[in-house]
CSV table of C-alpha atoms in Angstrom, one decimal:
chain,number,residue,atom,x,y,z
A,1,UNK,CA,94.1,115.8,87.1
A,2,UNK,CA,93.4,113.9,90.3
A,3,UNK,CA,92.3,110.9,88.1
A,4,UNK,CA,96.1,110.6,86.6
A,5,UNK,CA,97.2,110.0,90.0
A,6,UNK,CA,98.8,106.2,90.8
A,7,UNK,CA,97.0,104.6,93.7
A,8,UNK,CA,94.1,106.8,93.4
A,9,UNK,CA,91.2,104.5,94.6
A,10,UNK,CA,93.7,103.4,97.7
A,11,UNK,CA,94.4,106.9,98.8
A,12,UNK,CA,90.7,107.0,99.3
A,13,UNK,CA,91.2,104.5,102.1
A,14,UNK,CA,93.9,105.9,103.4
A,15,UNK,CA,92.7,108.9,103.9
A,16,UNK,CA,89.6,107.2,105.6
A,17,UNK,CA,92.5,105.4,107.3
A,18,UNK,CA,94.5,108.6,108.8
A,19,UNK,CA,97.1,107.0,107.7
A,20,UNK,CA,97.6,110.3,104.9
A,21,UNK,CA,95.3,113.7,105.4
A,22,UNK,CA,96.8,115.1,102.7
A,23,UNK,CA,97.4,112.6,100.0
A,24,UNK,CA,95.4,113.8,96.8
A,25,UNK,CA,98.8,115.6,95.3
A,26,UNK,CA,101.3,114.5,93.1
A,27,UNK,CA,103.8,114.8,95.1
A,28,UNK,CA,102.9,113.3,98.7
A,29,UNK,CA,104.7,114.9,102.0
A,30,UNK,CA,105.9,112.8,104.8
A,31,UNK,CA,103.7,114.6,107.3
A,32,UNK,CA,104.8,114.3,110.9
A,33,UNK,CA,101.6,115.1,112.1
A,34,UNK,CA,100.2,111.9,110.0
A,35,UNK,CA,102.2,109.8,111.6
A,36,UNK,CA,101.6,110.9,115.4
A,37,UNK,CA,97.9,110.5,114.7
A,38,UNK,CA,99.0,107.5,113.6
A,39,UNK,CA,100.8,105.6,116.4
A,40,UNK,CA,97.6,106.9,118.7
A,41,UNK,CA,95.1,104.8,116.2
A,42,UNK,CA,97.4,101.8,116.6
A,43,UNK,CA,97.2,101.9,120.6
A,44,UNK,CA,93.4,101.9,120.5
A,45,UNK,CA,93.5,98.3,118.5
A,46,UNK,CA,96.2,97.3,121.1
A,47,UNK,CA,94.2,98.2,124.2
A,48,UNK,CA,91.1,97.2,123.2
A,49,UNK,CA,91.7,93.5,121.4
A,50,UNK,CA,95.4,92.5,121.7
A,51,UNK,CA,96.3,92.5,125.2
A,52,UNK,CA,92.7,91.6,126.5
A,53,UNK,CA,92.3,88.8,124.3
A,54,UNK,CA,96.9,87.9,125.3
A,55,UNK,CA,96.0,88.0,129.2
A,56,UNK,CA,92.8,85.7,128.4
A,57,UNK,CA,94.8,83.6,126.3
A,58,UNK,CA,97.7,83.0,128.9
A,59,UNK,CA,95.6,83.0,132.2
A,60,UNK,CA,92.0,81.3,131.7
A,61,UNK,CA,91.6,79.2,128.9
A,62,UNK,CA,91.4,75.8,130.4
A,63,UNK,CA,91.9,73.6,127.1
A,64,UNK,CA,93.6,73.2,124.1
A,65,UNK,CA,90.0,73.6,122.1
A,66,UNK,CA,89.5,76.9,123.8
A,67,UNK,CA,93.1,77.7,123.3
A,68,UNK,CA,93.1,77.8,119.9
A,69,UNK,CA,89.3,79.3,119.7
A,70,UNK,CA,90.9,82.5,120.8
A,71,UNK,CA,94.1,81.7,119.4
A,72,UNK,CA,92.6,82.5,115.7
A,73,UNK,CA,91.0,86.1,116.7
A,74,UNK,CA,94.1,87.4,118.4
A,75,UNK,CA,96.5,86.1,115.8
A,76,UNK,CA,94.7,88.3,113.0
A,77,UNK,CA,94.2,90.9,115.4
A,78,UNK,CA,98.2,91.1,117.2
A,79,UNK,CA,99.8,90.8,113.4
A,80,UNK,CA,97.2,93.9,111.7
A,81,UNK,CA,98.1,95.5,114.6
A,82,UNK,CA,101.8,94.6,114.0
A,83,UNK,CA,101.3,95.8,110.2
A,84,UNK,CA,100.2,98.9,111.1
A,85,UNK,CA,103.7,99.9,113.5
A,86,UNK,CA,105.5,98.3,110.3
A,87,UNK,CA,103.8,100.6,107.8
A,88,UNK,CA,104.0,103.6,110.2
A,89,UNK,CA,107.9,103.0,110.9
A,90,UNK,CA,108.3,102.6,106.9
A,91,UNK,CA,106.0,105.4,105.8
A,92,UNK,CA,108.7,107.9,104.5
A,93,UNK,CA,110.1,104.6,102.2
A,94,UNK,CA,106.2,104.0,100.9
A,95,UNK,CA,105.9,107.7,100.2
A,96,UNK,CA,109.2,107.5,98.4
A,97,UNK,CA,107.6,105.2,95.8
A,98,UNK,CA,104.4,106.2,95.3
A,99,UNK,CA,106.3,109.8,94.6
A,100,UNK,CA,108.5,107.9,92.3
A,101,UNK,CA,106.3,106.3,90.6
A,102,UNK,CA,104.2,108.8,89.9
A,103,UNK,CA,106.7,111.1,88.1
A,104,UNK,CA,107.2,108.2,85.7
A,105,UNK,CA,103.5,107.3,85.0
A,106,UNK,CA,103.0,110.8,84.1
A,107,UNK,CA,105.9,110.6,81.4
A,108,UNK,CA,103.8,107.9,80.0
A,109,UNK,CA,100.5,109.7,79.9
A,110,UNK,CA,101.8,112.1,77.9
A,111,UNK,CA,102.6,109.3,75.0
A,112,UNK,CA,100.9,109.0,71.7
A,113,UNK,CA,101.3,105.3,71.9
A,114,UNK,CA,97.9,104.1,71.8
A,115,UNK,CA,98.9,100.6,72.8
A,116,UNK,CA,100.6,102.7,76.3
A,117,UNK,CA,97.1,104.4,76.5
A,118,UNK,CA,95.8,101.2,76.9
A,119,UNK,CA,97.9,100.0,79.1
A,120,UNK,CA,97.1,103.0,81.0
A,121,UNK,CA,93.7,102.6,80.7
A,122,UNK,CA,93.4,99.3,82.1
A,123,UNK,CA,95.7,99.4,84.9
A,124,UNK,CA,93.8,101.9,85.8
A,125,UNK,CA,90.7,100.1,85.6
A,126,UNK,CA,91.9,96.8,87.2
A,127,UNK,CA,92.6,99.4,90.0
A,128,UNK,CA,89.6,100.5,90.6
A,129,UNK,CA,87.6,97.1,90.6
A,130,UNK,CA,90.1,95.3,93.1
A,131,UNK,CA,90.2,98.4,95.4
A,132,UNK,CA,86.6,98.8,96.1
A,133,UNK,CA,85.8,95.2,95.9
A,134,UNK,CA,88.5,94.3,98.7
A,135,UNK,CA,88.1,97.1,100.8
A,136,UNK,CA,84.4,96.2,100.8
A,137,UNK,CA,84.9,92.4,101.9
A,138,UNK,CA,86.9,93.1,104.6
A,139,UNK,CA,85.3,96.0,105.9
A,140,UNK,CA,82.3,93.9,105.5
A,141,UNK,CA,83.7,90.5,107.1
A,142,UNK,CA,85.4,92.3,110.2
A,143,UNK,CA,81.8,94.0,110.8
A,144,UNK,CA,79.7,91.3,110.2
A,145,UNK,CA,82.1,89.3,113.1
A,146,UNK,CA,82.2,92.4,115.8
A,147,UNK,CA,78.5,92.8,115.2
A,148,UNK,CA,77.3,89.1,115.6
A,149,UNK,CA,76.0,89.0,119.2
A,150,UNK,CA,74.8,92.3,118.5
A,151,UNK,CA,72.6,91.0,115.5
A,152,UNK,CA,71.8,88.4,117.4
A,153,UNK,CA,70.3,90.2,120.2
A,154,UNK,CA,67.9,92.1,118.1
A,155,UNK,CA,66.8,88.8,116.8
A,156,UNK,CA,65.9,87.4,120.3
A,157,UNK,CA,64.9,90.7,121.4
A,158,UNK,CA,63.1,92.2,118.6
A,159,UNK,CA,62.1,89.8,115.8
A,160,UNK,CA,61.4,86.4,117.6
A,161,UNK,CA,58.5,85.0,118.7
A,162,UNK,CA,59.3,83.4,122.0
A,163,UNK,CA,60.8,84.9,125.3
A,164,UNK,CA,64.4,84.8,125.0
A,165,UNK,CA,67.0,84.9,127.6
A,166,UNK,CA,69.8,85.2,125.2
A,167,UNK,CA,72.6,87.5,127.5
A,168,UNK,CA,74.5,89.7,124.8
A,169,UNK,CA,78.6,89.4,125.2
A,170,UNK,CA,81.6,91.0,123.8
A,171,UNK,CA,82.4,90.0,119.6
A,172,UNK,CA,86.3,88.9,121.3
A,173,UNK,CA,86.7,86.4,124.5
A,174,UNK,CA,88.8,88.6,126.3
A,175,UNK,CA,90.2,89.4,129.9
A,176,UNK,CA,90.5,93.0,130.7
A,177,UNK,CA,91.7,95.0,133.7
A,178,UNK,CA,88.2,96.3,134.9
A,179,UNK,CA,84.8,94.4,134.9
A,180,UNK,CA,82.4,94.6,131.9
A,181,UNK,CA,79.7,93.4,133.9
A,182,UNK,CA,77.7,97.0,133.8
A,183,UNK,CA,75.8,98.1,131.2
A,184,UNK,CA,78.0,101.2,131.0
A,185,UNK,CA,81.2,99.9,130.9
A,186,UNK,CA,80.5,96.8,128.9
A,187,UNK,CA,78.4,99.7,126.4
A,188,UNK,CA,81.8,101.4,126.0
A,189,UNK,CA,83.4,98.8,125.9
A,190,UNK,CA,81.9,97.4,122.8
A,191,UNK,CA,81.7,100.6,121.4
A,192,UNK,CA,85.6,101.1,121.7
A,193,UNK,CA,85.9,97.4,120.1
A,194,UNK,CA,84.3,98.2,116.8
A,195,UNK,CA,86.0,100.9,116.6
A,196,UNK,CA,89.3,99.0,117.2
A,197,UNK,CA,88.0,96.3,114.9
A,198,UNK,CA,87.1,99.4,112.0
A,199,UNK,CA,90.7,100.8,112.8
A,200,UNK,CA,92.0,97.1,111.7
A,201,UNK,CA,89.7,96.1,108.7
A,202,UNK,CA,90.7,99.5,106.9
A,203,UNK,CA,94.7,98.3,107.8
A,204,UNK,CA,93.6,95.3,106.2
A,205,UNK,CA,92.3,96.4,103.2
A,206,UNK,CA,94.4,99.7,102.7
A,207,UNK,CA,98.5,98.2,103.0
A,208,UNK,CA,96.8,94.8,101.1
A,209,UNK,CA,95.8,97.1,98.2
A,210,UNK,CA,98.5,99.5,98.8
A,211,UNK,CA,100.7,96.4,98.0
A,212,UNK,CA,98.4,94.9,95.4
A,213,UNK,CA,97.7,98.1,93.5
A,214,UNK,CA,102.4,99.3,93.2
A,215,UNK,CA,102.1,95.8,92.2
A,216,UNK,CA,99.8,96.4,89.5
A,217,UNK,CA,101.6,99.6,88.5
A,218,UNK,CA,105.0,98.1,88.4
A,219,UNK,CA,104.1,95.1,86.1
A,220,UNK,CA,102.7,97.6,83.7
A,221,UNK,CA,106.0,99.6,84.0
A,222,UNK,CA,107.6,96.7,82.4
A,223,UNK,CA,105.3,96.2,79.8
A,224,UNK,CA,105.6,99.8,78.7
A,225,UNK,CA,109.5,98.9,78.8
A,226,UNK,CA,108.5,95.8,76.1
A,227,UNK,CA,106.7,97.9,74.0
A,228,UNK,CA,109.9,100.4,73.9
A,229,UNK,CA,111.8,97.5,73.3
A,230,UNK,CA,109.5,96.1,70.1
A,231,UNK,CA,109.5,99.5,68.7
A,232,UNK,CA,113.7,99.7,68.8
A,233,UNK,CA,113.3,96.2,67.0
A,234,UNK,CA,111.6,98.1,64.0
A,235,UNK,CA,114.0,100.7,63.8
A,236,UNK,CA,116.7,98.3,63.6
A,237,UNK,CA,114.9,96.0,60.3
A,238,UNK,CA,114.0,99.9,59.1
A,239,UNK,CA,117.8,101.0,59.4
A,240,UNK,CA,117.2,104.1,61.7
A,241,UNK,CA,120.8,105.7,62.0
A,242,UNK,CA,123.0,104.4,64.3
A,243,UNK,CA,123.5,107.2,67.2
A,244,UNK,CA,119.5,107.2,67.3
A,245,UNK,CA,119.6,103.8,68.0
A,246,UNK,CA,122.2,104.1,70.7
A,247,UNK,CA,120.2,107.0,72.2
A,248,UNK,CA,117.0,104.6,72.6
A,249,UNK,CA,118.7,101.5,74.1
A,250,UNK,CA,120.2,103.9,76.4
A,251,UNK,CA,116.7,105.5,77.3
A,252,UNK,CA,115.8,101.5,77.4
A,253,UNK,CA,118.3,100.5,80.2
A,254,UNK,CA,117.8,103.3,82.6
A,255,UNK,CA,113.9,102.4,82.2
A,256,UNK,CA,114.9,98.8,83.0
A,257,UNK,CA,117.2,100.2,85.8
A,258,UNK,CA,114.6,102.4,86.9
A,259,UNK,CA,111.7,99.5,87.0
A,260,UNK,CA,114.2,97.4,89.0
A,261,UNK,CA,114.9,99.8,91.7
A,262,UNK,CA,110.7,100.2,91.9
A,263,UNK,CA,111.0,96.6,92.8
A,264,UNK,CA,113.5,96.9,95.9
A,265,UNK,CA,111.6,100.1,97.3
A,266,UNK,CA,108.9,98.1,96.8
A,267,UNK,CA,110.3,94.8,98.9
A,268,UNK,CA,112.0,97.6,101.0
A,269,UNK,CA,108.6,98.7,102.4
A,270,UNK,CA,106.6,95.7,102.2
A,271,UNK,CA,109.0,93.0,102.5
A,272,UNK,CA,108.6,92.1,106.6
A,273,UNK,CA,104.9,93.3,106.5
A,274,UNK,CA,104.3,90.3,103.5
A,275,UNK,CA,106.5,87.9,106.2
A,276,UNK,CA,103.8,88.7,108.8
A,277,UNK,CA,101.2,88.1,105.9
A,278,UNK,CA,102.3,84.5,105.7
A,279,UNK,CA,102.6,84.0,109.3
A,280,UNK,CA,99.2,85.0,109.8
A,281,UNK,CA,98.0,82.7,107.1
A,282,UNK,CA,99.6,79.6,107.6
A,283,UNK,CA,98.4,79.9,111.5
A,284,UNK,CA,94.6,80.7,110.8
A,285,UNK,CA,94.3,78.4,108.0
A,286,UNK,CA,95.5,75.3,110.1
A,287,UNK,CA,94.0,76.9,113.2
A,288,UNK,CA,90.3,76.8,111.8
A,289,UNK,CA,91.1,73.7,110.4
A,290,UNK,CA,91.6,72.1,113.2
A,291,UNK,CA,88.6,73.8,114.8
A,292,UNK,CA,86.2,72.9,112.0
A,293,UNK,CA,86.4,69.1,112.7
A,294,UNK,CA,85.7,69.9,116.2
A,295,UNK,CA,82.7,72.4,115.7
A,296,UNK,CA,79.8,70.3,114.5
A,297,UNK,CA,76.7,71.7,113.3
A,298,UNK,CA,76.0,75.4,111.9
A,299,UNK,CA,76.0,77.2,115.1
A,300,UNK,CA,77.7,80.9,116.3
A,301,UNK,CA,80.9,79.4,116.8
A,302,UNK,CA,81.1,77.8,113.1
A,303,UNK,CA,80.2,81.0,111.6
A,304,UNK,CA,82.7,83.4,113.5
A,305,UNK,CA,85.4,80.2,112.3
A,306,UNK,CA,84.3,80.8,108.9
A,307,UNK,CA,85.0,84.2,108.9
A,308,UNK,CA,89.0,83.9,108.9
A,309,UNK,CA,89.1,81.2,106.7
A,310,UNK,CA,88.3,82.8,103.0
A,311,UNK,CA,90.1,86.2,104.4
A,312,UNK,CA,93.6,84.2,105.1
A,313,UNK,CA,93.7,82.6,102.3
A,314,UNK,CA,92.6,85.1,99.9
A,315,UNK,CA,95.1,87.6,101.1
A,316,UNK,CA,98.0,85.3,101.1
A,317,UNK,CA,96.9,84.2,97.5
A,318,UNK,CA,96.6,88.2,96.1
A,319,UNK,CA,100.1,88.6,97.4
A,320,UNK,CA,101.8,85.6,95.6
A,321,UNK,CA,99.4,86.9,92.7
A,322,UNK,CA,100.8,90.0,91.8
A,323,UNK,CA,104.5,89.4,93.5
A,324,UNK,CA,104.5,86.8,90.3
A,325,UNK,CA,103.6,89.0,87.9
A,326,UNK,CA,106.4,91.3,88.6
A,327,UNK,CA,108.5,88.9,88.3
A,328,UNK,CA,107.2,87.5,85.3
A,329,UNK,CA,107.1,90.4,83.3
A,330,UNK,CA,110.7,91.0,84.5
A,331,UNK,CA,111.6,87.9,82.8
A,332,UNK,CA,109.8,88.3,79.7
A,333,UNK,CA,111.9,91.4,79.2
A,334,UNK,CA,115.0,89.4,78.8
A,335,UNK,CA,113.0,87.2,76.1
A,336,UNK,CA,112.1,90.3,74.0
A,337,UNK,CA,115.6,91.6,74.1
A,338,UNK,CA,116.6,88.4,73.0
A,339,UNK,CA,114.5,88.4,69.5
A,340,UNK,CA,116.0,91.8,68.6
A,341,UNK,CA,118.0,91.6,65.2
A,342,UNK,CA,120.7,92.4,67.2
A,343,UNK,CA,123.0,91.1,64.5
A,344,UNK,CA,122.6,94.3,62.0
A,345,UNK,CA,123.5,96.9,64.8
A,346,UNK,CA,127.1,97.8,65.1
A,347,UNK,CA,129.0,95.6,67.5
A,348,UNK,CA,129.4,98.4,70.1
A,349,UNK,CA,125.4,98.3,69.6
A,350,UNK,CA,125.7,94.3,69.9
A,351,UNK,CA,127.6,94.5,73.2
A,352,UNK,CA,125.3,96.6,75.0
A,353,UNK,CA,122.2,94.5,74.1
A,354,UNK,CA,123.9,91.6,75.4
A,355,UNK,CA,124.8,93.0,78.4
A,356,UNK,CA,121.2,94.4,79.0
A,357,UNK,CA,119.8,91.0,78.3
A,358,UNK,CA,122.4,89.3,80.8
A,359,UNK,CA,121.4,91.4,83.0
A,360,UNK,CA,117.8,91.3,82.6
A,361,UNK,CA,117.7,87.5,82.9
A,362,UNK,CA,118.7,87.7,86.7
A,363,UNK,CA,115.6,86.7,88.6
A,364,UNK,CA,113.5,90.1,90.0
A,365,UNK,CA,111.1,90.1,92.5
A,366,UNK,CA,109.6,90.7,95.9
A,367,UNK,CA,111.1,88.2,98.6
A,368,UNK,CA,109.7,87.9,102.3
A,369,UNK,CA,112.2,89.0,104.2
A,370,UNK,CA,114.9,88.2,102.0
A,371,UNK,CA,113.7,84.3,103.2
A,372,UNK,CA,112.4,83.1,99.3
A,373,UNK,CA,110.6,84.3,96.1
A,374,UNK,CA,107.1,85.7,96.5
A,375,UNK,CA,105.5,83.8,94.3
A,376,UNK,CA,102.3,81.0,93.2
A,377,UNK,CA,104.9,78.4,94.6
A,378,UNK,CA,105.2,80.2,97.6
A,379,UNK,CA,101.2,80.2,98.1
A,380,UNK,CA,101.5,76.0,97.7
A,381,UNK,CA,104.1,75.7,99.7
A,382,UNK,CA,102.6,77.4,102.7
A,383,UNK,CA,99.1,76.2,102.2
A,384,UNK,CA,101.1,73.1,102.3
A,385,UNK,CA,102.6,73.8,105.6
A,386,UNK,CA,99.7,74.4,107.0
A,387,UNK,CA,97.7,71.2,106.4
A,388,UNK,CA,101.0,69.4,108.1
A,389,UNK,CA,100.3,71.6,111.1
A,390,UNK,CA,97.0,70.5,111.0
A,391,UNK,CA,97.5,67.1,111.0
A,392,UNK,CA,100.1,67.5,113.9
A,393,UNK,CA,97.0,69.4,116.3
A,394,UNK,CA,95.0,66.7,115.0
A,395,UNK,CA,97.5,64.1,116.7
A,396,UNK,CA,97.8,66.1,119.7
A,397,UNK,CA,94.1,66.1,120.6
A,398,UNK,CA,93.6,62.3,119.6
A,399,UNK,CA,96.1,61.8,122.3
């Protein structure tokens, strides 16, 4: 039974997460508990990276280089952290849908349409592979860059052949309110830090494939709703009776009705957390440009630059990704309505199937804060954007 569930792979990782303890059900409870443990994981990434690395950032970095060294760091680190009060705040509208959506995917389960089996089959299957394989970069990325001067350490220390001085420091250039100048608070300190930075890469990974995975699961909705749509196609050429027909286009718009509102609980609870996405992206991606053709050589700093790079793009592309889909399996309902033989139904039939396919030709989709259209255009555009920020910092430091 477990396995029938929607989301299953990502309730794995939020569980891991805290953000659900009880989330293996098929009906998920808005736990108040769950969301008081909560808020107190989201101070520890607050305390430990945000406002350190804010107070450095406004009181001791001396030039526009350094500036934006740390600017990079604490702009993943400040909007994660922001994602995590968003998805908190919106938790009961998240549970909402996942609910939701699971009491339809279980109607569909139960169908002897081999062709929904499928469908079922591989949804379930592209689930599984995206989950684990970006939970595991991220996790793996964020680790590797909070663990780099510890790795190096135990090169110098352990596996080199010369004397080393090498002084180990903190992952983050930060500034915080007591001195990590002894062993034992700069021990706990780091320890608190990766932590913190666990705490974040599991936000990353978890609300991205949260997102990613309703995404997946709504785009298949509509291609169930195609198939429907086909199969009332035959029975029209076969000359099923008439009130059976009228009884399976009505089943076919509160499906379509049903799929669209999926769509605005879905921009409901993701739609400012995807504006922060872009945000985040269009500032790394010019930020580490911009560093990158200062940083010459293969050297600590070029490394930790690297880092962001793939991440912010990869997320803000997986977004625009599936957002598309949704919206272009939307559309493609409208075509398939449009090839019924709508012309030997009765004309009360006629007028409803007209009206449905007016009204599934209005564009559907996830928006950023209602701004524009989450889609593959939206990922060139701000990719776009970027590069002309770039060339601006570029300007600035020539001067």
């Amino acid at each position: 039974m477990p396995l029938n569930l929607v989301v299953y792979e990502v309730r794995y990782v939020l569980l891991a997460m805290l953000y659900f303890t009880h989330c293996f059900t098929t009906r998920i409870k808005n736990s108040a508990i769950d969301k008081c443990i909560y808020w107190v994981l989201t101070v520890i990434p607050l305390l430990m990276l945000c406002i350190p690395q804010f107070t450095y950032l406004v009181t001791d970095t001396k030039d526009l280089f350094e500036f934006v060294t740390v600017l990079v760091p604490f702009t993943e680190i400040f909007l994660t952290n922001l994602k995590m009060i968003i998805c908190n705040m919106k938790r009961s509208k998240i549970i909402n849908l996942i609910n939701e959506l699971q009491v339809e995917w279980a109607e569909y389960q139960k169908s002897d349409s081999e062709e929904i089996q499928q469908l079922l089959k591989t949804t379930a299957k592209k689930t599984r592979i995206f989950v684990i394989v970006y939970t595991f970069t991220f996790v793996l990325i964020c680790v590797e860059y909070a663990t780099l001067p510890l790795m190096k350490s135990v090169y110098h220390h352990v596996f080199s052949s010369t004397q080393s001085n090498y002084t180990i420091s903190l992952p983050y250039i930060a500034k915080f309110f007591y001195s990590t100048e002894g062993s034992t608070s700069f021990t706990l300190t780091y320890v608190f830090i990766i932590v913190a930075v666990y705490i974040l890469a599991l936000t990353l990974s978890g609300f991205d494939s949260l997102f990613s995975t309703l995404a997946m699961h709504i785009t298949t909705m509509f291609k169930f709703l195609k198939i429907e749509i086909v199969q009332l196609e035959l029975d029209l050429r076969a000359g099923v009776a008439t009130s059976e027909l009228h009884a399976k286009l009505k089943k076919i718009i509160l499906k379509h009705k049903f799929n669209l509102s999926l769509i605005d609980q879905l921009e409901d609870g993701f739609s400012f957390y995807l504006m922060i996405q872009f945000l985040t992206s269009s500032i790394v991606v010019c930020v580490v440009l911009y560093e990158l053709t200062i940083v010459f050589g293969w050297n600590e700093d070029t490394v930790k630059t690297l880092t962001y790079l793939p991440g912010a793009i990869l997320q803000l592309y997986l977004f625009c990704w599936y957002a598309q889909n949704i919206t272009e399996e939307a559309r493609l309902v409208s075509d398939h309505i449009y090839n019924m033989p709508w012309y030997l139904s009765d004309p009360a039939l006629q007028k409803t199937i007209l009206t449905l396919m007016v009204k599934a030709q209005k564009p559907a989709g996830v928006t950023a804060s209602k701004f524009y259209m989450v889609t593959l255009q939206s990922f060139q555009r701000i990719i776009s954007t970027s590069y002309s920020y770039f060339t601006l910092l570029q300007t600035i430091n020539q001067q």
